[in-house]
Short mmCIF file of C-alpha atoms and ligand atoms in Angstrom, two decimals:
data_model
loop_
_atom_site.label_atom_id
_atom_site.label_comp_id
_atom_site.label_asym_id
_atom_site.label_seq_id
_atom_site.Cartn_x
_atom_site.Cartn_y
_atom_site.Cartn_z
CA MET A 56 0.00 0.00 0.00
CA LYS A 57 1.14 3.57 -0.80
CA GLU A 58 2.76 5.33 2.17
CA PHE A 59 1.33 8.68 3.24
CA LYS A 60 3.00 11.42 5.25
CA LYS A 61 1.06 12.17 8.45
CA GLU A 62 -0.95 15.38 7.99
CA TYR A 63 -3.34 17.10 10.40
CA LEU A 64 -6.55 18.72 9.23
CA THR A 65 -6.57 22.55 9.23
CA THR A 66 -8.77 25.41 8.07
CA ASN A 67 -7.54 27.50 5.14
CA GLN A 68 -6.09 29.82 7.76
CA GLY A 69 -3.99 26.88 8.99
CA GLU A 70 -5.80 26.48 12.30
CA PRO A 71 -5.88 22.84 13.47
CA VAL A 72 -9.35 21.28 13.11
CA ASN A 73 -10.40 18.25 15.14
CA ASP A 74 -13.76 17.60 13.49
CA ASP A 75 -14.97 18.69 10.05
CA GLN A 76 -17.71 16.07 9.76
CA ASN A 77 -20.13 17.27 12.47
CA SER A 78 -21.49 20.85 12.57
CA LEU A 79 -21.31 22.83 15.76
CA THR A 80 -24.87 22.77 17.14
CA VAL A 81 -26.93 23.67 20.20
CA GLY A 82 -27.34 20.19 21.57
CA GLU A 83 -26.87 17.19 19.36
CA ARG A 84 -29.96 17.96 17.22
CA GLY A 85 -29.25 21.65 16.47
CA SER A 86 -29.73 24.40 15.46
CA THR A 87 -26.32 25.11 13.88
CA LEU A 88 -24.24 27.99 15.21
CA LEU A 89 -23.10 30.90 13.03
CA GLN A 90 -19.80 30.77 14.87
CA ASP A 91 -18.98 27.37 13.34
CA ILE A 92 -16.06 28.69 11.30
CA VAL A 93 -15.10 25.22 10.10
CA PHE A 94 -18.57 24.73 8.64
CA LEU A 95 -18.77 28.28 7.22
CA GLU A 96 -15.42 28.08 5.47
CA LYS A 97 -16.07 24.59 4.07
CA LEU A 98 -19.46 25.53 2.62
CA ALA A 99 -18.42 29.00 1.45
CA HIS A 100 -15.45 27.62 -0.43
CA PHE A 101 -17.55 24.88 -1.99
CA ASP A 102 -20.11 27.49 -3.06
CA ARG A 103 -17.39 29.15 -5.12
CA GLU A 104 -15.84 26.10 -6.78
CA ARG A 105 -17.10 26.84 -10.28
CA ILE A 106 -15.78 29.56 -12.55
CA PRO A 107 -17.42 30.56 -15.87
CA GLU A 108 -16.80 27.88 -18.45
CA ARG A 109 -15.12 29.00 -21.65
CA VAL A 110 -17.68 30.68 -23.93
CA VAL A 111 -16.54 28.17 -26.58
CA HIS A 112 -14.26 25.10 -26.30
CA ALA A 113 -15.64 24.40 -22.80
CA LYS A 114 -14.63 20.74 -22.56
CA GLY A 115 -10.97 19.94 -22.89
CA ALA A 116 -8.07 17.70 -21.99
CA GLY A 117 -4.51 18.87 -21.43
CA ALA A 118 -0.96 17.55 -21.40
CA HIS A 119 2.62 18.73 -20.86
CA GLY A 120 5.58 18.02 -23.10
CA TYR A 121 8.29 19.66 -25.14
CA PHE A 122 9.02 20.85 -28.66
CA LYS A 123 12.24 20.66 -30.69
CA VAL A 124 13.01 22.05 -34.15
CA TYR A 125 14.60 19.70 -36.69
CA LYS A 126 16.93 22.43 -37.93
CA SER A 127 17.31 26.16 -37.50
CA MET A 128 14.51 28.21 -39.02
CA ALA A 129 16.79 31.30 -38.99
CA PRO A 130 16.39 32.03 -42.74
CA TYR A 131 12.67 32.56 -42.10
CA THR A 132 12.19 33.63 -38.49
CA LYS A 133 14.31 35.03 -35.68
CA ALA A 134 12.07 33.40 -33.02
CA LYS A 135 14.66 32.01 -30.62
CA PHE A 136 12.83 28.77 -29.86
CA LEU A 137 13.00 27.91 -33.57
CA GLN A 138 16.79 28.24 -33.94
CA ASP A 139 18.53 25.39 -32.13
CA PRO A 140 17.76 21.70 -32.80
CA SER A 141 19.34 20.69 -29.49
CA LYS A 142 16.99 22.87 -27.45
CA GLU A 143 13.78 21.57 -25.85
CA THR A 144 11.05 24.16 -25.35
CA PRO A 145 8.44 23.14 -22.73
CA VAL A 146 4.85 23.08 -24.03
CA PHE A 147 1.36 22.70 -22.62
CA ILE A 148 -1.44 21.59 -24.94
CA ARG A 149 -5.20 21.64 -24.57
CA PHE A 150 -7.47 19.70 -26.92
CA SER A 151 -11.13 20.63 -26.81
CA VAL A 152 -14.64 20.22 -28.17
CA VAL A 153 -15.98 23.57 -29.38
CA ILE A 154 -19.72 23.93 -29.06
CA GLY A 155 -20.95 21.69 -26.25
CA SER A 156 -20.80 22.66 -22.59
CA LYS A 157 -18.46 20.90 -20.18
CA GLY A 158 -20.39 17.61 -20.09
CA VAL A 159 -20.53 17.13 -23.86
CA ALA A 160 -19.53 13.76 -25.34
CA ASP A 161 -16.07 13.75 -26.92
CA THR A 162 -17.20 12.09 -30.14
CA VAL A 163 -20.04 14.41 -31.26
CA ARG A 164 -19.82 16.11 -34.63
CA ASP A 165 -17.94 19.33 -33.98
CA VAL A 166 -14.67 21.11 -34.58
CA ARG A 167 -11.90 20.20 -32.09
CA GLY A 168 -9.47 22.70 -30.59
CA PHE A 169 -5.71 22.09 -30.78
CA ALA A 170 -4.06 24.80 -28.64
CA VAL A 171 -0.33 24.75 -27.88
CA LYS A 172 1.52 27.01 -25.47
CA PHE A 173 5.30 27.19 -25.94
CA TYR A 174 7.13 28.49 -22.84
CA THR A 175 10.01 30.09 -24.79
CA GLU A 176 12.99 32.13 -23.58
CA GLU A 177 11.30 35.17 -25.14
CA GLY A 178 7.99 34.65 -23.37
CA ASN A 179 4.97 32.50 -24.16
CA TYR A 180 4.00 31.74 -27.74
CA ASP A 181 0.57 30.19 -28.38
CA ILE A 182 -0.57 28.49 -31.57
CA VAL A 183 -4.32 28.31 -30.97
CA GLY A 184 -5.57 26.04 -33.71
CA ASN A 185 -8.32 23.61 -34.67
CA ASN A 186 -8.41 20.13 -36.18
CA LEU A 187 -9.94 21.36 -39.45
CA PRO A 188 -7.93 23.63 -41.76
CA VAL A 189 -10.56 26.29 -42.52
CA PHE A 190 -13.29 28.18 -40.68
CA PHE A 191 -16.99 29.05 -41.21
CA ILE A 192 -16.53 32.82 -41.48
CA ARG A 193 -13.76 35.20 -42.50
CA ASP A 194 -14.56 38.30 -40.44
CA ALA A 195 -14.32 38.22 -36.63
CA ILE A 196 -17.31 40.54 -36.21
CA GLN A 197 -19.55 37.60 -37.20
CA PHE A 198 -18.16 35.23 -34.54
CA PRO A 199 -20.80 35.94 -31.84
CA ASP A 200 -23.58 35.33 -34.43
CA LEU A 201 -21.98 32.08 -35.57
CA ILE A 202 -21.64 30.79 -32.02
CA HIS A 203 -25.18 31.88 -31.05
CA ALA A 204 -26.51 29.87 -33.99
CA LEU A 205 -24.51 26.81 -32.96
CA LYS A 206 -25.09 26.92 -29.17
CA PRO A 207 -28.39 25.88 -27.49
CA ASP A 208 -31.59 27.70 -28.36
CA PRO A 209 -31.92 30.59 -25.86
CA VAL A 210 -35.62 29.83 -25.32
CA SER A 211 -35.63 26.07 -24.92
CA ASN A 212 -31.95 25.64 -24.01
CA ILE A 213 -32.08 22.51 -26.15
CA PRO A 214 -28.45 21.89 -26.91
CA GLY A 215 -29.10 21.65 -30.64
CA ASP A 216 -26.00 19.76 -31.58
CA SER A 217 -25.14 20.37 -35.16
CA SER A 218 -27.03 17.27 -36.25
CA GLN A 219 -30.54 18.40 -35.25
CA ASN A 220 -30.42 22.12 -35.22
CA PRO A 221 -32.43 24.18 -37.72
CA ARG A 222 -30.76 27.37 -36.39
CA PHE A 223 -27.38 26.00 -37.43
CA TRP A 224 -28.52 25.47 -41.02
CA ASP A 225 -30.42 28.77 -41.09
CA PHE A 226 -27.15 30.60 -40.37
CA MET A 227 -25.11 28.46 -42.78
CA SER A 228 -27.58 28.93 -45.62
CA LEU A 229 -26.95 32.69 -45.41
CA THR A 230 -23.18 32.28 -45.08
CA PRO A 231 -21.95 30.95 -48.42
CA GLU A 232 -18.31 31.17 -47.32
CA ALA A 233 -19.06 28.37 -44.82
CA THR A 234 -19.62 25.84 -47.64
CA HIS A 235 -15.98 24.79 -47.67
CA MET A 236 -15.86 24.30 -43.86
CA LEU A 237 -19.06 22.21 -44.04
CA THR A 238 -17.36 19.75 -46.39
CA TRP A 239 -14.79 19.20 -43.60
CA LEU A 240 -17.12 19.27 -40.59
CA PHE A 241 -19.59 16.78 -42.10
CA SER A 242 -16.86 14.42 -43.27
CA ASP A 243 -15.70 11.78 -40.81
CA LEU A 244 -13.05 14.26 -39.61
CA GLY A 245 -15.88 15.95 -37.68
CA THR A 246 -16.25 12.91 -35.41
CA ILE A 247 -13.16 11.66 -33.60
CA LYS A 248 -12.51 9.40 -30.64
CA SER A 249 -8.81 10.01 -29.99
CA TYR A 250 -6.75 13.19 -29.92
CA ARG A 251 -3.68 11.06 -30.63
CA PHE A 252 -4.81 10.58 -34.22
CA MET A 253 -5.93 14.14 -34.90
CA GLN A 254 -4.34 16.84 -37.03
CA GLY A 255 -4.08 20.49 -36.02
CA PHE A 256 -4.15 23.64 -38.14
CA GLY A 257 -3.38 27.26 -37.30
CA VAL A 258 -6.17 28.12 -39.80
CA ASN A 259 -5.26 31.82 -39.75
CA THR A 260 -2.29 33.22 -41.62
CA TYR A 261 0.63 34.55 -39.60
CA LYS A 262 3.95 36.10 -40.58
CA TRP A 263 7.44 34.93 -39.83
CA VAL A 264 10.12 37.64 -39.78
CA ASN A 265 13.88 36.96 -39.93
CA LYS A 266 16.80 39.00 -38.50
CA ASP A 267 17.06 41.02 -41.73
CA GLY A 268 13.50 42.23 -41.25
CA LYS A 269 12.22 40.09 -44.14
CA ALA A 270 8.69 38.76 -43.61
CA MET A 271 6.75 35.94 -45.20
CA LEU A 272 3.23 34.61 -44.78
CA ILE A 273 2.88 31.24 -43.10
CA LYS A 274 0.22 28.69 -42.19
CA TYR A 275 0.73 26.07 -39.44
CA HIS A 276 -0.05 22.35 -39.64
CA TRP A 277 0.32 19.68 -36.93
CA LYS A 278 0.45 16.03 -38.02
CA PRO A 279 0.01 13.19 -35.51
CA VAL A 280 2.96 10.78 -35.79
CA LEU A 281 0.50 7.86 -35.49
CA GLY A 282 -1.40 9.05 -38.57
CA VAL A 283 -4.94 10.43 -38.85
CA GLN A 284 -7.95 8.37 -37.77
CA SER A 285 -11.58 9.29 -37.32
CA ILE A 286 -14.84 7.44 -36.78
CA ASP A 287 -18.11 7.50 -38.70
CA SER A 288 -21.33 9.05 -37.53
CA LYS A 289 -22.83 5.76 -36.32
CA GLU A 290 -19.80 4.96 -34.18
CA SER A 291 -19.70 8.53 -32.87
CA LYS A 292 -23.29 8.24 -31.65
CA ARG A 293 -22.71 4.81 -30.12
CA LEU A 294 -19.65 6.02 -28.22
CA ALA A 295 -21.35 9.24 -27.14
CA GLY A 296 -23.72 7.05 -25.11
CA LEU A 297 -21.30 4.33 -24.11
CA ASP A 298 -18.15 6.30 -23.28
CA PRO A 299 -18.67 10.07 -23.57
CA ASP A 300 -15.18 10.89 -22.26
CA ILE A 301 -13.34 8.50 -24.54
CA ALA A 302 -10.89 11.04 -26.05
CA SER A 303 -9.99 12.62 -22.70
CA ARG A 304 -9.50 9.18 -21.14
CA ASP A 305 -7.46 7.91 -24.08
CA LEU A 306 -5.00 10.82 -23.76
CA PHE A 307 -4.79 10.60 -19.97
CA ASN A 308 -4.31 6.82 -19.87
CA THR A 309 -1.71 6.85 -22.64
CA LEU A 310 0.45 9.34 -20.71
CA ALA A 311 -0.28 7.72 -17.33
CA CYS A 312 1.13 4.43 -18.71
CA GLY A 313 4.40 6.20 -19.52
CA ASN A 314 3.83 6.40 -23.28
CA THR A 315 4.31 9.59 -25.29
CA VAL A 316 2.05 11.27 -27.86
CA GLU A 317 3.82 13.01 -30.73
CA TYR A 318 3.02 15.49 -33.48
CA GLU A 319 5.09 17.04 -36.23
CA LEU A 320 4.87 20.79 -36.87
CA LEU A 321 4.96 21.88 -40.51
CA VAL A 322 4.48 25.24 -42.21
CA GLN A 323 3.41 26.45 -45.61
CA MET A 324 5.19 29.64 -46.68
CA MET A 325 4.19 32.34 -49.14
CA ASP A 326 6.26 35.35 -50.21
CA LEU A 327 4.54 38.66 -49.50
CA GLU A 328 4.87 39.58 -53.20
CA ASP A 329 2.74 36.54 -54.08
CA GLU A 330 -0.13 37.44 -51.77
CA ASN A 331 -2.13 39.29 -54.43
CA LYS A 332 -1.21 36.95 -57.28
CA GLN A 333 -3.41 34.05 -56.11
CA CYS A 334 -6.85 33.34 -57.53
CA PHE A 335 -8.10 33.22 -53.92
CA ASP A 336 -7.38 35.54 -51.00
CA PRO A 337 -4.62 33.86 -48.97
CA LEU A 338 -5.65 35.76 -45.82
CA ASP A 339 -9.21 34.39 -46.03
CA ALA A 340 -9.66 31.82 -43.23
CA THR A 341 -12.22 29.91 -45.33
CA LYS A 342 -9.43 28.90 -47.72
CA THR A 343 -6.53 26.45 -47.67
CA TRP A 344 -3.32 27.06 -49.59
CA PRO A 345 -2.79 24.40 -52.29
CA GLU A 346 -0.03 22.09 -51.06
CA ASP A 347 1.41 21.54 -54.56
CA GLN A 348 2.18 25.27 -54.82
CA PHE A 349 2.97 25.85 -51.13
CA PRO A 350 4.53 22.60 -49.91
CA LEU A 351 4.51 21.57 -46.28
CA ILE A 352 7.90 22.26 -44.73
CA PRO A 353 8.74 20.19 -41.63
CA VAL A 354 9.70 22.41 -38.67
CA GLY A 355 9.95 20.18 -35.62
CA ARG A 356 8.40 17.65 -33.30
CA MET A 357 6.22 18.00 -30.20
CA VAL A 358 6.32 15.23 -27.62
CA LEU A 359 3.62 15.05 -24.94
CA ASN A 360 4.83 13.06 -21.96
CA LYS A 361 3.09 14.19 -18.77
CA ASN A 362 -0.44 14.52 -17.48
CA PRO A 363 -1.48 17.61 -15.55
CA GLU A 364 -1.29 17.11 -11.80
CA ASN A 365 -4.58 18.89 -11.25
CA PHE A 366 -7.23 19.37 -13.91
CA PHE A 367 -8.68 22.63 -12.59
CA ALA A 368 -5.36 24.35 -11.88
CA GLU A 369 -3.77 23.47 -15.18
CA VAL A 370 -6.40 22.63 -17.80
CA GLU A 371 -9.40 24.68 -16.69
CA GLN A 372 -7.29 27.71 -15.79
CA SER A 373 -5.06 27.53 -18.86
CA ALA A 374 -5.42 30.59 -21.07
CA PHE A 375 -4.34 30.33 -24.71
CA CYS A 376 -4.30 33.40 -26.88
CA PRO A 377 -3.43 34.06 -30.55
CA ALA A 378 -2.05 37.43 -29.37
CA ALA A 379 0.68 35.66 -27.37
CA ILE A 380 3.54 35.98 -29.86
CA VAL A 381 7.33 36.30 -29.65
CA PRO A 382 9.79 38.35 -31.74
CA GLY A 383 10.02 36.78 -35.21
CA ILE A 384 6.29 36.04 -35.36
CA GLU A 385 3.75 38.66 -36.46
CA PHE A 386 0.07 38.86 -37.31
CA SER A 387 -1.19 39.02 -40.86
CA ASN A 388 -4.15 41.22 -41.83
CA ASP A 389 -6.46 38.15 -41.81
CA LYS A 390 -9.69 39.72 -40.53
CA LEU A 391 -10.60 36.67 -38.46
CA LEU A 392 -7.21 36.67 -36.77
CA GLN A 393 -7.36 40.41 -36.09
CA GLY A 394 -10.52 39.88 -34.00
CA ARG A 395 -9.08 36.87 -32.23
CA ILE A 396 -6.16 39.02 -31.07
CA PHE A 397 -8.64 40.93 -28.87
CA SER A 398 -11.13 38.28 -27.82
CA TYR A 399 -9.04 35.73 -25.90
CA GLY A 400 -7.30 37.98 -23.37
CA ASP A 401 -10.57 39.85 -22.93
CA THR A 402 -12.58 36.73 -22.07
CA GLN A 403 -9.75 35.40 -19.88
CA ARG A 404 -9.75 38.58 -17.78
CA TYR A 405 -13.45 37.90 -17.23
CA ARG A 406 -13.16 34.11 -16.82
CA LEU A 407 -10.03 34.04 -14.64
CA GLY A 408 -9.46 37.61 -13.45
CA ALA A 409 -7.10 40.45 -14.27
CA ASN A 410 -4.04 38.56 -13.04
CA TYR A 411 -4.70 35.35 -14.99
CA LEU A 412 -1.17 35.43 -16.43
CA GLU A 413 0.27 35.00 -12.93
CA LEU A 414 -1.29 31.54 -12.58
CA PRO A 415 1.51 28.94 -12.74
CA ILE A 416 0.12 27.32 -15.92
CA ASN A 417 -0.02 30.65 -17.77
CA ARG A 418 3.05 32.35 -16.29
CA PRO A 419 5.99 32.66 -18.69
CA LYS A 420 9.12 30.84 -17.56
CA VAL A 421 11.13 34.05 -18.09
CA PRO A 422 10.98 37.08 -15.75
CA VAL A 423 8.07 39.47 -16.34
CA ASN A 424 9.11 43.12 -15.90
CA ASN A 425 6.77 46.06 -16.25
CA ASN A 426 4.89 48.59 -14.14
CA GLN A 427 1.50 46.94 -14.22
CA GLN A 428 0.33 46.26 -10.68
CA ASP A 429 -2.43 45.23 -8.28
CA GLY A 430 -5.88 43.95 -9.24
CA PHE A 431 -7.68 40.92 -7.80
CA MET A 432 -5.40 38.06 -6.78
CA GLN A 433 -2.11 39.77 -7.52
CA PHE A 434 0.54 37.66 -5.84
CA THR A 435 3.88 38.21 -7.52
CA PRO A 436 6.11 40.74 -5.79
CA ASN A 437 5.89 44.31 -7.02
CA ARG A 438 8.87 46.22 -8.28
CA GLY A 439 9.35 48.20 -5.06
CA SER A 440 8.66 51.93 -4.95
CA ILE A 441 9.61 52.82 -8.51
CA ASN A 442 6.49 51.66 -10.33
CA TYR A 443 6.61 54.13 -13.19
CA SER A 444 8.65 54.98 -16.28
CA PRO A 445 10.63 57.01 -17.10
CA ASN A 446 12.48 57.13 -13.79
CA THR A 447 15.91 57.91 -12.42
CA LEU A 448 15.28 56.52 -8.92
CA GLY A 449 15.20 52.99 -10.27
CA CYS A 450 18.07 53.56 -12.73
CA GLY A 451 15.51 53.67 -15.55
CA MET A 452 14.51 50.03 -15.04
CA PRO A 453 12.89 48.15 -16.62
CA GLU A 454 14.56 49.49 -19.74
CA PRO A 455 13.26 48.89 -23.28
CA ALA A 456 14.44 45.54 -24.63
CA PRO A 457 16.88 45.83 -27.55
CA GLU A 458 15.56 45.00 -31.02
CA ASN A 459 16.84 41.60 -32.22
CA GLY A 460 17.81 42.28 -35.85
CA VAL A 461 16.26 44.71 -38.33
CA PRO A 462 12.77 45.80 -37.22
CA TYR A 463 9.87 44.82 -39.45
CA THR A 464 7.84 47.95 -40.20
CA PRO A 465 5.23 47.21 -42.88
CA PHE A 466 3.54 50.15 -44.60
CA VAL A 467 -0.26 50.13 -45.04
CA GLU A 468 -2.70 52.59 -46.51
CA GLY A 469 -6.30 52.41 -47.62
CA LYS A 470 -9.81 53.76 -47.21
CA ILE A 471 -11.50 53.12 -43.87
CA GLU A 472 -14.59 51.08 -44.75
CA ARG A 473 -16.80 48.12 -43.76
CA LYS A 474 -16.61 45.85 -46.78
CA LYS A 475 -16.39 42.19 -47.76
CA ILE A 476 -13.13 41.13 -49.41
CA SER A 477 -13.46 41.17 -53.19
CA LYS A 478 -12.04 37.68 -53.88
CA THR A 479 -14.69 35.72 -51.97
CA ASP A 480 -14.72 32.61 -54.22
CA ASP A 481 -16.93 30.69 -51.78
CA TYR A 482 -17.27 27.46 -53.74
CA THR A 483 -14.16 26.42 -55.72
CA GLN A 484 -12.26 24.86 -52.82
CA ALA A 485 -15.43 23.21 -51.45
CA GLY A 486 -15.94 21.54 -54.84
CA ASP A 487 -12.27 20.60 -55.17
CA ARG A 488 -12.39 18.96 -51.77
CA TYR A 489 -15.49 16.94 -52.63
CA ARG A 490 -13.97 15.78 -55.92
CA SER A 491 -10.75 14.73 -54.17
CA MET A 492 -12.59 12.42 -51.73
CA SER A 493 -12.76 8.62 -52.00
CA LYS A 494 -16.15 7.05 -52.78
CA ILE A 495 -16.73 6.07 -49.17
CA ASP A 496 -15.78 9.54 -47.90
CA LYS A 497 -18.19 11.13 -50.42
CA ASP A 498 -20.96 8.77 -49.32
CA HIS A 499 -20.38 9.58 -45.65
CA LEU A 500 -20.24 13.34 -46.29
CA ILE A 501 -23.56 13.23 -48.11
CA SER A 502 -25.34 11.00 -45.62
CA ASN A 503 -24.01 13.07 -42.69
CA ILE A 504 -25.27 16.29 -44.26
CA VAL A 505 -28.65 14.82 -45.20
CA GLU A 506 -29.07 13.29 -41.71
CA SER A 507 -28.67 16.78 -40.23
CA LEU A 508 -30.12 19.08 -42.89
CA CYS A 509 -33.39 17.13 -42.92
CA TYR A 510 -34.31 18.95 -39.66
CA ALA A 511 -34.01 22.38 -41.31
CA GLU A 512 -36.87 24.39 -42.87
CA LYS A 513 -37.59 23.66 -46.55
CA HIS A 514 -36.38 27.10 -47.69
CA THR A 515 -33.12 26.57 -45.78
CA GLN A 516 -32.66 23.16 -47.38
CA LYS A 517 -33.16 24.71 -50.84
CA LYS A 518 -30.60 27.42 -50.15
CA MET A 519 -28.08 24.86 -48.86
CA ILE A 520 -28.61 22.71 -51.97
CA GLU A 521 -27.83 25.79 -54.08
CA HIS A 522 -24.56 26.28 -52.19
CA PHE A 523 -23.52 22.63 -52.48
CA MET A 524 -24.60 22.64 -56.15
CA SER A 525 -22.38 25.68 -56.78
CA ALA A 526 -19.48 23.79 -55.22
CA ASP A 527 -20.08 20.60 -57.19
CA LYS A 528 -23.14 19.54 -59.24
CA GLU A 529 -22.91 15.92 -58.08
CA LEU A 530 -22.60 16.94 -54.42
CA GLY A 531 -25.62 19.24 -54.66
CA SER A 532 -27.75 16.73 -56.59
CA ARG A 533 -27.00 13.86 -54.23
CA ILE A 534 -27.92 16.00 -51.20
CA ALA A 535 -31.11 17.15 -52.95
CA LYS A 536 -32.01 13.54 -53.69
CA GLY A 537 -31.29 12.52 -50.09
CA LEU A 538 -33.64 15.25 -48.87
CA GLY A 539 -36.38 14.09 -51.22
CA PHE A 540 -36.30 17.03 -53.69
C1 HEM B 243 -13.06 35.59 -34.75
C2 HEM B 243 -13.00 34.32 -34.53
C3 HEM B 243 -12.83 33.74 -33.17
C4 HEM B 243 -13.08 34.29 -31.94
C5 HEM B 243 -13.60 35.68 -31.64
C6 HEM B 243 -12.74 33.30 -30.95
C7 HEM B 243 -12.89 33.44 -29.59
C8 HEM B 243 -12.60 32.50 -28.67
C9 HEM B 243 -12.84 32.62 -27.26
C10 HEM B 243 -13.48 33.83 -26.59
C11 HEM B 243 -12.40 31.50 -26.66
C12 HEM B 243 -12.43 31.16 -25.17
C13 HEM B 243 -11.06 31.38 -24.60
C14 HEM B 243 -10.98 31.15 -23.12
O1 HEM B 243 -11.98 31.28 -22.40
O2 HEM B 243 -9.86 30.86 -22.64
C15 HEM B 243 -11.88 30.66 -27.69
C16 HEM B 243 -11.29 29.45 -27.48
C17 HEM B 243 -10.62 28.79 -28.46
N1 HEM B 243 -10.56 29.10 -29.79
FE1 HEM B 243 -11.40 30.64 -30.69
N2 HEM B 243 -12.29 32.19 -31.58
C18 HEM B 243 -12.33 32.43 -32.94
C19 HEM B 243 -11.95 31.59 -33.93
C20 HEM B 243 -11.16 30.51 -33.73
C21 HEM B 243 -10.43 29.83 -34.75
C22 HEM B 243 -10.41 30.18 -36.24
C23 HEM B 243 -9.73 28.85 -34.12
C24 HEM B 243 -8.78 27.88 -34.70
C25 HEM B 243 -7.86 28.22 -35.54
C26 HEM B 243 -10.02 28.91 -32.71
C27 HEM B 243 -9.49 28.09 -31.76
C28 HEM B 243 -9.79 28.17 -30.42
C29 HEM B 243 -9.32 27.21 -29.45
C30 HEM B 243 -8.43 26.00 -29.70
C31 HEM B 243 -9.84 27.59 -28.22
C32 HEM B 243 -9.67 26.87 -26.89
C33 HEM B 243 -8.39 27.26 -26.24
C34 HEM B 243 -8.22 26.45 -24.99
O3 HEM B 243 -8.02 25.22 -25.11
O4 HEM B 243 -8.32 27.00 -23.90
N3 HEM B 243 -10.89 29.94 -32.51
N4 HEM B 243 -12.02 31.28 -28.91
#
């Protein structure tokens, strides 16, 4: 039997407690006394155990590990963690299910989150990605509408999962740019039972900048070393009833047994001069970049090797953010990404409090030096009396960090306007994807869509058939036939 160190029960103030199982009462049958501080503290703390769940990606599973580059990426980026193949950068990853609340089954049809935090020597860098390479919308201002349409009905609170939700299809029918994403979501890649066999994609376009100040556009891909596996809709429903936590358990048990889980990081690169030469808009998150023109370049390997010690402290309180970047990595003008830069830190200040970056799981492994102070739950030491800049009394500290290499200072100009991008091309890639699928994958895509779209209003079904028809005549006709048109 495991040996335990002797420990005496205390309150949170450290006062020894000799009984926390019987309330302090007047006589053995009560009433209970207000002065029962053991009782009051125990109940009051319990009453505050829950924090707001994430507004999306509420259910997740996390793991620790490390990342190593295969060779220096110096020609493309000056990011220090991407320079030295002998260096291990610690990482924390959180996989998640997007739409359902915390109790959702792991196998339901949905997008999965694939968020990686690199604790680099230049601060934390987060790649906050998904398991599908594109997204439903291309402008962040539509995100709250998208999520409202996918989350439970605000009247009935029926958690309309995407398979029986007319509101989902209503929104999609009026969002032609979602057609491409739907060909991914309703394929078998939308139902998975193991995170170990799942790809990840940055989806948005970022920039890498080297020491000479030269930038290029890049897109991230994660490939599971074990290969990609998914399950079909029937199996996903069976497992949702039988073993709703199958993906979380699979990850936890694999690591608990001492095995590792590994993924390769790859990037696609595009020269800035080529950005406007494509027939599609490369900064549009509803598009992939063709791999024959922009080949996948292997960058390095991530090895997951340790479970969190406490789910709440590490997984629930982890805060990933596309705005967490390091020198050598920049944002592109991708309008979805630009909104994401704001949203994550904002929701985390609400979900976890102003000092959420002081929590051990979120805290960089390098010193944090600035004059920000106070706020709820501030617990790292302040900088002493000199909490302002410029100053002489503190020898001017903290001083501005030196620029590493030539600064990247892009020039932009344009009219200020609210406008769709001109190269929308909502259907070509959706059709290409359908045509590239095997017979069985096409059959599953169509039956999965029909199985779900049959719950939508007739006018919505007609509109969706038009979209699928515009992508590919066969795809549209087979869906129409399946719906009885
Ligand atoms: C404008 C579009 C988007 C907005 C406004 C948005 C916003 C959010 C918000 C508010 C959260 C909750 C964060 C938290 O409470 O810690 C979240 C989580 C997440 N989002 Fe997005 N999101 C957007 C698009 C995307 C896209 C395109 C991806 C994938 C590339 C993505 C991946 C994730 C992931 C993986 C998480 C969970 C992170 C974790 O595990 O804690 N999101 N998003």
